[in-house]
Amino acid sequence: MCGIFAYLNYNVSRERRYILEVLFNGLRRLEYRGYDSSGIAVDADVPSCASSSSSTAVPAYAGASPLVFRQEGKIENLVRSVYSEVDEKDVNLDAAFNVHAGIAHTRWATHGVPAPRNSHPQSSGAGDEFLVVHNGIITNYEVLKETLIRHGFTFESDTDTEVIPKLAKFVFDKAHDEEGDVTFSQVVMEVMRQLEGAYALIFKSPHYPNELIACKRGSTLILGVNELSGQNSGKPFHDVKALTTNGKPKELFFSSDLFAIVEHTKNYLAIEDDEIVHIKDGSVSILKFDHEKEKPASVQRALSVLEMEVEQIKKGSYDHFMQKEIHEQPHSLTTTMRGRVKDSGVLLGGLKEKEYLKTIRRSRRLVFIGCGTSYNAALAARPFVEELTGIPVTMEVASDLLDRQGPIYREDTAVFVSQSGETADTLLALDYALENGALCVGITNTVGSTLSRRTHCGVHINAGCEIGVASTKAYTSQIVVMVMVALAVGSDQISTQVRRQAIISGLSNLPSNVSEVLKLDTEMKELSSSLIDSESLLVFGRGYNYATALEGALKVKEVALMHSEGMLAGEMKHGPLALVDENLPIIVIATRDACFSKQQSVIQQLLSRKGRLIVMCSKGDASAVCPSGSCRVIEVPEVADCLQPVINIIPLQLLAYHLTVLRGFDVDQPRNLAKSVTTQ
């Protein structure tokens, strides 16, 4: 749940000031992954022989000693702190380096409170002989810590990460005592042999100046390559090693995701689990670690070309990323459906007819698995998936499935939904389903993610970059993708042909309907001002819009920091009715579908209890849902009932956004949350 970043320039002169700014900007792009604290490490100047005296302590290494900076709070706190310390220490920011390796980290706290001592880079101790930035959790850190303490190491932080650089120093010292020499990759390989858990790591050491090593197991890590000669810009390369051994000027990057490298290069490599990527002398070598083997195998990997523009990761004319992403939904939905929705049906290249669709149709059941917003999107899809395919659908929260060790059968199709494709609980549930022999389908927004690589087949939602921590456009695109999956799987059923054609027609008009509902922006801002002092909010939905109620309440909870609950309207009389009074705001979703009359009854019962109602209805239905005119009404365009959740969630997203702004909270980086949940 943290963001790690590294920058190495080779055969090109870069001033220390420039290097610092590259690292800072990398962290800014990754800050949505965690913003409790941050830190960086760069090289100090190499002391000249003339300036050294016999009375001066000789460092344990030949390279420049690292300059390490750590600070609690957001990235800008670190930036101010670094430039203040640089002035105090009289560090020359204009010093140029032909080769230099710097590392950086932004933290979402899991072990230890946000504080400089718990920030990364974590150190091996005095002299900073080994420095590590880490995303993930080391599950056996307590055992390793006890062992290292017995060998004389002292610990300063409360983190699980600190055992890693100290373990590296222990391995290094032991190898030097016994063999006299050890390579950087050998040290890292032995460290990996001792670690348990999920991690992405970047190592820096003055024992190995101008080198970086990265490795991963279960957490995302990207290598970016920018050859400055310009001859290969934007072209795919067959072998990363062939490119990087040519001695030409280049910049190399490690990053937790692609957002942080897109402004530097479009040539990237998604590092695989148990790969050790070693940058030395401008060359990249990749080794495959295997617990069973003493020596790792050398691996050849191809670079991919990133299909992303810098403009996609900027706010543009909007004040916040969440605001931008809400208003991008007509475009993101168009992109999601482009080339897939035809007049005669749906074409999904990731679900090949002969290989996978036939297997899905024969499934005993479909098991939808996700967390948070992705779970809600799958829940919204359940009714029409069952209707169009005739296959029973079971819903599973990924963590609960793992806790229960719930049954997954070979005859099941397990559908995993994740915006990032890196959610830890979802990936562990995927491993569980694979072990049990189920066909695994992935639905994700991230090309090359772990989910997309490990599942048998799947569909990318193509919603574009989503940087705001609270998911908005990915949610609506996930629903639309699952509509298309249901249409594809059920395409062999003659009895649903008319229904399927009506939905396909509705999909074609959906972006224009979303544009229409976005015109409620001002109205939702006015509504949010009336709710600013409320302590709680209830949202009632049923049928297709039960998931809408859950997701709308989640958005308010996530960003506006207001207690809010989405509830099944059919359960209102079984407890929640006790909460109703004239002060508690209640949103009831009552758009036209098979449950409309039941929602009318719910509204009447709430009004009889003097409930403070806000009713969302289809255009022209205001008098039908609230004949007395005693409640506030939000009218939205009417679309096919199974597509209505895409329309209905948007006013609630706008409400959550404006409520957060008016309450003075951070919209894009809500308290205690991070975008990609890569820890259990």
XYZ file of C-alpha atoms in Angstrom:
680
model
C 0.000 0.000 0.000
C 3.046 2.227 -0.264
C 4.700 3.777 -3.304
C 8.355 3.129 -4.146
C 10.393 4.886 -6.810
C 14.001 4.980 -8.005
C 15.923 6.958 -10.612
C 19.326 6.105 -12.096
C 21.013 8.262 -14.734
C 23.838 6.683 -16.744
C 26.349 8.436 -18.999
C 24.378 11.659 -18.781
C 25.237 14.480 -16.411
C 22.514 15.360 -13.916
C 22.741 17.904 -11.114
C 21.739 16.880 -7.624
C 18.904 19.431 -7.733
C 17.507 17.748 -10.867
C 17.817 14.283 -9.297
C 15.943 15.443 -6.209
C 13.123 16.876 -8.314
C 12.781 13.661 -10.325
C 12.460 11.718 -7.068
C 9.998 14.223 -5.604
C 7.833 14.180 -8.729
C 7.877 10.391 -8.744
C 6.546 10.433 -5.183
C 3.889 13.000 -6.081
C 2.589 10.652 -8.758
C 2.525 7.796 -6.232
C 1.184 9.741 -3.268
C -2.328 8.323 -3.699
C -0.839 4.965 -2.608
C 0.020 6.346 0.831
C 0.672 9.724 2.397
C 1.494 9.150 6.060
C 5.209 9.829 5.617
C 7.914 9.772 2.956
C 11.655 9.751 2.376
C 14.469 9.701 -0.176
C 18.144 8.740 -0.397
C 20.718 10.274 -2.749
C 24.515 10.297 -2.789
C 26.710 12.757 -0.950
C 29.897 14.026 -2.598
C 32.773 11.544 -2.664
C 35.451 12.951 -0.313
C 38.761 13.669 -2.014
C 41.927 11.974 -0.799
C 43.470 15.336 0.040
C 40.651 16.232 2.364
C 40.988 12.996 4.309
C 43.338 12.780 7.259
C 44.677 9.903 9.261
C 42.509 10.973 12.203
C 39.324 10.836 10.140
C 37.267 7.670 10.404
C 37.508 5.693 7.195
C 34.077 4.580 5.911
C 33.411 0.883 5.405
C 32.908 1.409 1.682
C 34.528 3.129 -1.266
C 31.432 4.837 -2.707
C 29.822 8.102 -1.677
C 27.925 7.959 1.596
C 24.159 8.297 1.219
C 22.185 11.373 2.185
C 18.963 10.094 3.709
C 15.930 12.302 4.352
C 12.704 11.208 6.053
C 9.653 13.183 7.070
C 6.194 12.609 8.525
C 3.185 13.773 6.514
C 2.633 14.400 2.829
C 5.245 14.757 0.119
C 5.419 18.549 0.304
C 6.466 18.247 3.950
C 9.409 16.138 2.784
C 10.307 18.606 0.026
C 10.452 21.519 2.469
C 12.389 19.431 4.972
C 14.966 18.287 2.405
C 15.742 21.775 1.120
C 15.962 23.047 4.690
C 18.416 20.285 5.684
C 20.405 20.784 2.477
C 20.913 24.429 3.409
C 21.936 23.537 6.965
C 24.431 20.892 5.805
C 25.726 23.088 2.979
C 25.057 20.358 0.402
C 25.921 21.470 -3.117
C 22.755 21.136 -5.209
C 24.649 22.064 -8.355
C 27.026 19.101 -8.065
C 26.740 17.003 -11.250
C 26.802 13.216 -11.503
C 27.433 11.284 -14.687
C 26.039 8.207 -12.933
C 23.818 8.351 -9.861
C 21.210 6.148 -8.170
C 18.482 7.604 -5.935
C 15.551 5.923 -4.197
C 12.299 7.260 -2.722
C 9.235 6.089 -0.805
C 5.791 7.310 0.226
C 4.241 5.366 3.087
C 0.864 4.099 4.173
C 1.459 3.009 7.755
C 0.958 -0.668 8.643
C 3.658 -1.234 11.278
C 4.414 1.771 13.462
C 2.871 5.229 13.617
C 3.663 7.844 10.952
C 6.996 9.287 12.111
C 10.442 9.934 10.567
C 11.941 6.875 12.306
C 9.295 4.649 10.694
C 9.650 6.258 7.277
C 11.623 4.738 4.435
C 14.335 4.315 3.263
C 15.029 2.015 6.189
C 18.704 1.570 7.026
C 21.062 -1.217 8.072
C 22.402 1.074 10.785
C 25.356 3.444 11.202
C 26.848 4.395 7.858
C 23.704 3.409 5.942
C 25.557 0.526 4.312
C 22.269 -0.834 2.959
C 19.098 1.146 2.329
C 15.726 -0.300 1.340
C 12.363 1.044 0.234
C 9.544 -1.464 0.552
C 5.922 -1.919 -0.435
C 4.158 -4.846 1.231
C 4.335 -6.720 4.518
C 7.001 -9.116 5.802
C 5.070 -11.707 7.781
C 8.069 -13.328 9.505
C 9.778 -10.073 10.493
C 9.504 -10.763 14.231
C 11.490 -14.004 13.946
C 14.113 -12.307 11.766
C 14.289 -9.375 14.161
C 14.940 -11.625 17.161
C 17.698 -13.421 15.243
C 19.369 -10.178 14.204
C 19.184 -8.779 17.740
C 21.011 -11.878 18.963
C 23.744 -11.062 16.431
C 24.171 -7.576 17.859
C 21.866 -5.479 15.678
C 19.783 -2.732 17.250
C 16.457 -1.545 15.859
C 15.226 2.035 15.792
C 11.844 1.741 14.066
C 8.615 -0.171 14.646
C 8.457 -1.307 11.021
C 8.663 -4.760 9.526
C 10.903 -3.292 6.813
C 13.919 -2.567 9.025
C 14.828 -6.242 9.185
C 15.552 -6.206 5.423
C 18.531 -3.800 5.260
C 19.915 -5.239 8.498
C 19.603 -8.742 7.091
C 21.417 -7.531 3.956
C 24.282 -6.214 6.085
C 24.409 -9.463 8.049
C 24.632 -11.461 4.797
C 27.230 -9.063 3.382
C 29.449 -9.146 6.490
C 29.225 -12.919 6.790
C 30.117 -13.437 3.123
C 33.084 -11.078 3.423
C 34.362 -12.885 6.491
C 34.073 -16.293 4.824
C 34.664 -15.675 1.120
C 36.056 -12.177 0.889
C 33.823 -11.013 -1.934
C 30.107 -11.064 -2.745
C 28.030 -9.426 -5.457
C 25.031 -7.184 -4.810
C 22.657 -9.689 -6.428
C 24.023 -12.499 -4.242
C 23.293 -10.438 -1.128
C 19.733 -9.681 -2.266
C 19.107 -13.277 -3.290
C 20.080 -14.525 0.176
C 17.838 -11.879 1.768
C 14.919 -13.040 -0.401
C 15.556 -16.592 0.726
C 14.786 -15.534 4.310
C 11.731 -13.323 3.674
C 8.111 -14.396 3.889
C 5.168 -12.253 2.846
C 4.383 -9.886 -0.013
C 6.881 -7.263 -1.047
C 8.419 -5.084 -3.696
C 11.913 -3.916 -2.714
C 14.561 -1.552 -4.047
C 18.073 -1.787 -2.561
C 20.792 0.863 -2.587
C 24.254 0.455 -1.043
C 27.491 2.482 -1.026
C 29.298 -0.872 -1.175
C 27.939 -1.058 -4.716
C 27.986 2.552 -5.899
C 25.735 3.539 -8.801
C 23.920 0.206 -8.686
C 20.312 -0.559 -7.838
C 18.575 -3.869 -7.277
C 14.832 -4.448 -7.270
C 12.891 -7.617 -6.537
C 9.283 -8.489 -5.866
C 6.893 -11.128 -4.670
C 3.196 -10.303 -4.742
C 3.497 -6.504 -5.047
C 3.657 -4.521 -8.276
C 6.960 -3.164 -9.562
C 7.746 -1.556 -12.905
C 11.063 -0.935 -14.693
C 11.163 2.054 -17.037
C 13.914 2.630 -19.638
C 14.544 5.945 -21.385
C 17.370 5.855 -23.932
C 18.382 9.466 -24.457
C 19.861 9.005 -27.943
C 16.280 9.141 -29.209
C 16.800 6.382 -31.754
C 14.469 3.916 -30.053
C 11.907 6.243 -28.510
C 8.430 4.778 -28.531
C 9.434 1.497 -30.207
C 9.126 -1.958 -28.646
C 12.365 -3.729 -27.783
C 12.838 -7.474 -28.019
C 15.255 -7.691 -25.095
C 15.771 -5.217 -22.277
C 19.366 -6.389 -21.754
C 20.286 -5.805 -25.401
C 19.037 -2.242 -25.129
C 20.724 -1.409 -21.856
C 24.174 -2.865 -22.580
C 24.869 -0.509 -25.468
C 26.633 2.085 -23.281
C 24.479 4.945 -24.552
C 23.173 7.687 -22.246
C 20.002 6.559 -20.552
C 17.721 6.957 -17.574
C 16.321 3.967 -15.695
C 13.392 3.963 -13.278
C 11.741 1.648 -10.806
C 8.185 2.475 -9.783
C 5.188 0.954 -8.033
C 3.083 1.830 -11.059
C 3.158 3.399 -14.494
C 1.840 6.830 -13.468
C 5.241 7.825 -12.112
C 7.228 7.007 -15.268
C 4.908 8.112 -18.087
C 6.379 11.631 -18.158
C 9.865 10.152 -18.615
C 9.429 7.161 -20.926
C 6.905 4.857 -22.552
C 9.215 1.836 -22.541
C 8.564 -0.338 -19.518
C 8.745 -3.825 -18.101
C 6.371 -5.320 -15.525
C 8.682 -7.219 -13.183
C 7.479 -10.748 -12.397
C 7.379 -12.419 -8.988
C 10.770 -13.681 -7.754
C 12.687 -11.737 -10.404
C 15.792 -9.843 -9.311
C 16.468 -6.827 -11.555
C 20.035 -5.537 -11.229
C 21.120 -2.226 -12.752
C 24.900 -1.910 -13.026
C 27.020 0.162 -15.439
C 23.846 1.203 -17.233
C 22.968 -2.425 -17.969
C 19.917 -4.317 -16.751
C 20.255 -8.001 -15.895
C 17.325 -10.097 -14.708
C 17.641 -13.216 -12.568
C 14.864 -15.617 -11.568
C 15.083 -16.604 -7.913
C 14.103 -20.150 -6.964
C 14.083 -21.382 -3.369
C 14.939 -24.872 -4.565
C 18.038 -23.799 -6.460
C 21.249 -22.279 -5.199
C 21.919 -20.276 -8.361
C 19.265 -18.198 -10.115
C 18.573 -18.507 -13.827
C 19.201 -15.578 -16.154
C 16.022 -14.295 -17.808
C 15.473 -12.421 -21.059
C 12.491 -10.053 -21.035
C 10.968 -7.745 -23.619
C 10.006 -4.144 -22.951
C 6.426 -3.060 -23.594
C 5.253 0.313 -24.893
C 3.028 2.281 -22.543
C -0.227 3.506 -24.072
C -0.752 6.445 -21.759
C -0.314 10.192 -22.132
C 0.951 12.615 -19.492
C -2.312 14.591 -19.742
C -4.184 11.605 -18.331
C -2.422 11.929 -14.979
C -2.998 15.680 -14.642
C -6.049 17.469 -13.243
C -6.408 19.802 -16.203
C -9.077 22.427 -15.480
C -10.502 20.547 -12.502
C -9.761 21.224 -8.834
C -9.407 17.572 -7.864
C -8.816 14.217 -9.523
C -12.082 12.839 -8.141
C -14.002 15.700 -9.741
C -12.212 15.138 -13.043
C -12.832 11.396 -12.978
C -16.558 11.815 -12.249
C -16.911 14.141 -15.234
C -14.819 11.876 -17.470
C -17.396 9.078 -17.291
C -19.076 9.724 -20.666
C -15.632 9.334 -22.243
C -14.497 6.414 -20.068
C -17.690 4.470 -20.802
C -17.261 5.121 -24.519
C -13.706 3.781 -24.289
C -14.884 0.751 -22.312
C -17.369 -0.164 -25.063
C -15.297 0.871 -28.092
C -14.962 -1.985 -30.576
C -16.916 -4.319 -28.291
C -20.593 -3.364 -28.657
C -21.998 -4.236 -32.089
C -25.567 -3.975 -33.388
C -25.801 -7.744 -33.443
C -24.108 -8.456 -30.128
C -20.970 -8.073 -28.048
C -17.411 -9.028 -28.968
C -14.946 -9.590 -26.101
C -11.520 -10.686 -27.286
C -10.449 -11.704 -23.782
C -13.220 -14.330 -23.613
C -12.656 -16.497 -26.655
C -15.772 -18.392 -27.767
C -14.139 -21.774 -28.252
C -11.788 -21.604 -25.287
C -13.697 -19.887 -22.480
C -17.291 -18.866 -23.228
C -18.375 -22.493 -23.694
C -16.763 -23.401 -20.355
C -18.484 -20.492 -18.586
C -21.862 -21.511 -20.012
C -21.412 -25.015 -18.594
C -20.477 -23.695 -15.128
C -22.268 -24.932 -12.051
C -22.299 -21.325 -10.796
C -20.522 -18.002 -11.196
C -18.685 -16.730 -8.125
C -18.081 -12.959 -8.134
C -15.176 -11.987 -5.871
C -14.004 -8.480 -4.995
C -13.429 -5.898 -2.272
C -14.952 -2.477 -1.606
C -16.161 -0.651 -4.709
C -15.288 -3.588 -6.963
C -17.469 -5.861 -4.846
C -20.318 -3.365 -5.151
C -19.925 -3.288 -8.946
C -20.148 -7.085 -9.042
C -23.211 -6.959 -6.787
C -24.856 -4.512 -9.192
C -24.158 -6.984 -12.005
C -25.547 -10.060 -10.253
C -29.265 -9.674 -11.169
C -28.797 -9.257 -14.906
C -25.984 -11.833 -15.107
C -28.340 -14.397 -13.615
C -31.164 -13.228 -15.872
C -29.219 -13.312 -19.138
C -27.122 -16.437 -18.510
C -29.415 -18.584 -16.352
C -26.417 -19.421 -14.164
C -26.635 -18.887 -10.361
C -24.338 -16.140 -9.087
C -22.697 -16.233 -5.657
C -21.144 -13.082 -4.144
C -17.951 -13.278 -2.091
C -15.943 -10.621 -0.296
C -12.403 -11.805 -0.981
C -11.176 -11.650 2.617
C -14.256 -13.471 3.937
C -13.911 -16.236 1.356
C -10.343 -16.795 2.543
C -11.260 -16.643 6.224
C -14.008 -19.236 5.758
C -12.136 -21.282 3.192
C -15.479 -21.312 1.394
C -16.083 -24.046 -1.170
C -14.898 -23.404 -4.737
C -15.437 -26.251 -7.204
C -13.876 -27.270 -10.501
C -17.264 -26.690 -12.139
C -17.330 -23.047 -10.940
C -16.266 -19.950 -12.845
C -14.717 -17.440 -10.438
C -14.878 -13.808 -11.617
C -12.373 -11.501 -9.897
C -13.073 -7.756 -10.017
C -10.337 -5.244 -9.117
C -9.582 -1.754 -10.405
C -5.841 -2.038 -9.800
C -5.510 -5.780 -10.334
C -3.180 -5.784 -7.305
C -5.568 -5.989 -4.337
C -3.936 -8.423 -1.909
C -7.096 -10.176 -0.669
C -8.404 -10.573 -4.218
C -5.113 -12.061 -5.418
C -4.996 -14.495 -2.499
C -8.581 -15.513 -3.281
C -7.451 -16.016 -6.897
C -4.689 -18.356 -5.754
C -7.270 -20.240 -3.681
C -9.636 -20.589 -6.655
C -6.818 -21.736 -8.939
C -5.799 -24.382 -6.403
C -9.392 -25.642 -6.427
C -9.467 -25.934 -10.208
C -12.023 -23.237 -11.063
C -11.912 -21.261 -14.312
C -10.732 -17.793 -13.251
C -11.838 -14.647 -15.088
C -10.303 -11.239 -14.344
C -11.970 -7.837 -14.710
C -9.482 -5.036 -14.115
C -8.483 -1.565 -15.236
C -4.764 -2.241 -15.280
C -3.099 -3.891 -18.248
C -0.216 -6.096 -17.119
C -1.443 -6.256 -13.518
C -0.985 -9.391 -11.448
C -4.695 -10.195 -11.763
C -4.622 -9.957 -15.553
C -1.528 -12.169 -15.726
C -2.690 -14.893 -13.336
C -6.300 -15.392 -14.471
C -7.116 -17.735 -17.343
C -8.952 -15.038 -19.267
C -10.621 -11.697 -18.688
C -11.639 -8.247 -19.811
C -9.857 -4.927 -19.293
C -12.346 -2.182 -18.471
C -10.265 0.508 -20.257
C -11.568 3.310 -18.010
C -8.255 5.181 -18.144
C -6.102 6.397 -15.259
C -7.920 6.752 -11.959
C -5.835 8.631 -9.409
C -8.402 9.772 -6.832
C -8.439 7.258 -3.975
C -12.236 6.968 -4.114
C -13.097 4.995 -7.251
C -15.704 6.586 -9.551
C -15.291 5.990 -13.280
C -13.820 2.521 -12.739
C -17.031 1.527 -10.905
C -19.319 2.436 -13.791
C -16.976 0.850 -16.348
C -16.846 -2.352 -14.282
C -20.651 -2.581 -14.362
C -20.724 -2.016 -18.129
C -18.054 -4.686 -18.681
C -20.064 -7.172 -16.641
C -23.162 -6.297 -18.688
C -21.149 -7.118 -21.808
C -19.880 -10.366 -20.264
C -23.472 -11.367 -19.452
C -24.539 -10.554 -23.026
C -21.669 -12.623 -24.448
C -22.262 -15.627 -22.191
C -26.029 -15.549 -22.767
C -25.844 -14.989 -26.516
C -26.818 -18.612 -27.225
C -30.230 -18.261 -25.541
C -33.087 -17.519 -27.952
C -35.526 -16.717 -25.132
C -33.589 -13.585 -24.099
C -32.907 -12.252 -27.591
C -35.320 -9.306 -27.399
C -34.092 -8.378 -23.939
C -30.452 -8.551 -25.046
C -31.138 -6.318 -28.037
C -32.791 -3.712 -25.811
C -29.745 -3.704 -23.499
C -27.326 -3.371 -26.437
C -29.315 -0.381 -27.649
C -29.199 1.079 -24.142
C -25.431 0.651 -23.993
C -25.017 2.687 -27.164
C -26.931 5.610 -25.632
C -25.395 5.310 -22.151
C -22.581 7.915 -22.524
C -25.072 10.599 -23.619
C -27.335 9.720 -20.678
C -24.380 10.036 -18.323
C -23.607 13.471 -19.796
C -27.211 14.409 -19.050
C -27.091 13.326 -15.409
C -23.800 15.197 -14.868
C -25.823 18.407 -15.345
C -27.087 17.787 -11.798
C -23.691 18.955 -10.497
C -24.978 22.313 -9.230
C -28.077 20.726 -7.721
C -25.969 18.182 -5.840
C -23.697 20.933 -4.569
C -26.760 22.722 -3.139
C -27.982 19.480 -1.588
C -24.591 18.832 -0.001
C -24.668 22.259 1.647
C -27.900 21.233 3.409
C -26.228 18.051 4.693
C -22.930 19.565 5.831
C -23.808 19.434 9.543
C -25.436 16.005 9.476
C -23.707 13.253 11.418
C -25.190 10.298 9.538
C -26.799 9.393 6.233
C -28.854 6.358 5.212
C -29.246 5.214 1.604
C -32.006 2.705 0.742
C -32.045 0.688 -2.470
C -33.267 -2.661 -3.705
C -33.077 -4.860 -6.783
C -30.634 -3.440 -9.290
C -29.987 -0.488 -6.980
C -29.124 -2.220 -3.733
C -25.500 -2.020 -4.868
C -26.034 1.666 -5.738
C -27.089 2.314 -2.136
C -23.992 0.528 -0.806
C -21.642 2.310 -3.199
C -23.183 5.760 -2.659
C -22.891 5.358 1.108
C -19.321 4.113 0.734
C -18.341 7.198 -1.257
C -19.735 9.534 1.405
C -18.012 7.487 4.097
C -14.654 7.399 2.276
C -14.175 11.030 1.371
C -16.625 13.163 3.395
C -15.798 11.217 6.592
C -19.501 11.084 7.456
C -21.117 7.973 8.879
C -23.284 6.578 6.085
C -24.922 3.218 5.509
C -26.332 1.655 2.382
C -29.243 -0.635 3.189
C -31.533 -3.071 1.439
C -34.916 -1.355 1.471
C -36.687 -4.674 2.045
C -34.893 -4.891 5.417
C -35.997 -1.431 6.546
C -38.667 -2.743 8.916
C -36.261 -5.238 10.458
C -34.327 -2.732 12.566
C -33.237 0.367 10.576
C -36.696 1.973 10.931
C -35.815 2.670 14.588
C -33.259 5.244 13.428
C -35.744 7.332 11.466
C -36.629 10.817 12.721
C -36.960 14.333 11.326
C -33.202 14.998 11.594
C -31.646 11.943 9.914
C -31.247 12.447 6.137
C -32.338 9.396 4.124
C -31.797 8.874 0.401
C -34.213 6.464 -1.270
C -33.432 5.235 -4.788
C -36.760 4.743 -6.564
C -36.134 4.760 -10.294
C -38.390 2.753 -12.627
C -37.855 -0.996 -12.475
C -39.626 -4.081 -11.143
C -39.178 -2.833 -7.568
C -40.647 0.631 -8.155
C -43.976 0.035 -6.408
C -42.201 -1.468 -3.409
C -40.005 1.623 -3.128
C -43.116 3.814 -3.250
C -44.362 1.909 -0.218
C -41.019 2.404 1.567
C -41.200 6.148 0.928
C -44.717 6.341 2.418
C -43.645 4.443 5.523
C -40.632 6.711 6.030
C -42.761 9.831 5.557
C -45.250 8.548 8.137
C -42.312 8.416 10.594
C -41.427 12.032 9.718
C -38.314 10.951 7.842
C -36.143 13.604 6.184
C -36.274 12.143 2.672
C -34.257 12.701 -0.492
C -35.715 10.586 -3.292
C -33.942 9.705 -6.535
C -36.450 8.909 -9.273
C -36.779 8.742 -13.049
C -37.604 11.959 -14.881
C -41.303 12.786 -14.620
C -41.886 10.591 -11.559
C -41.589 13.279 -8.870
C -45.316 13.330 -8.157
C -45.472 9.511 -8.152
C -42.766 9.085 -5.513
C -43.626 12.108 -3.395
C -47.230 13.214 -3.991
C -47.295 15.489 -0.951
C -44.176 17.373 -2.071
C -42.690 16.905 1.401
C -39.375 15.422 0.262
C -36.514 16.535 -1.921
C -36.432 14.884 -5.345
C -33.492 14.139 -7.664
C -34.660 13.266 -11.175
C -32.377 11.215 -13.438
C -32.720 9.913 -17.023
C -34.489 6.575 -17.380
C -32.509 3.822 -19.118
C -32.726 0.031 -19.316
C -33.237 -1.195 -15.748
C -29.975 -3.162 -15.636
C -28.051 -0.046 -16.764
C -29.816 2.275 -14.320
C -27.168 1.733 -11.572
C -24.603 3.424 -13.868
C -26.837 6.514 -14.027
C -27.983 6.489 -10.404
C -24.535 6.364 -8.823
C -23.352 9.594 -10.454
C -25.486 12.027 -8.368
C -24.245 10.213 -5.252
C -20.622 10.553 -6.424
C -21.216 14.280 -6.957
C -22.864 14.552 -3.543
C -19.894 12.870 -1.849
C -17.453 15.112 -3.723
C -19.163 18.413 -2.868
C -19.865 17.358 0.707
C -16.152 16.647 1.177
C -15.092 20.000 -0.268
C -17.597 21.894 1.888
C -16.497 20.014 5.007
C -12.880 20.946 4.267
C -11.446 17.457 3.833
C -8.952 16.179 1.274
C -10.973 14.764 -1.631
C -8.220 12.854 -3.436
C -6.395 11.571 -0.379
C -8.930 10.698 2.326
C -7.778 10.065 5.857
C -6.203 6.638 6.504
C -6.938 5.328 2.999
C -4.847 4.494 -0.053
C -5.772 3.625 -3.621
C -4.275 0.198 -4.068
C -4.702 -2.124 -1.082
C -1.714 -4.422 -1.430
C -1.765 -5.689 2.164
C -4.180 -8.022 3.946
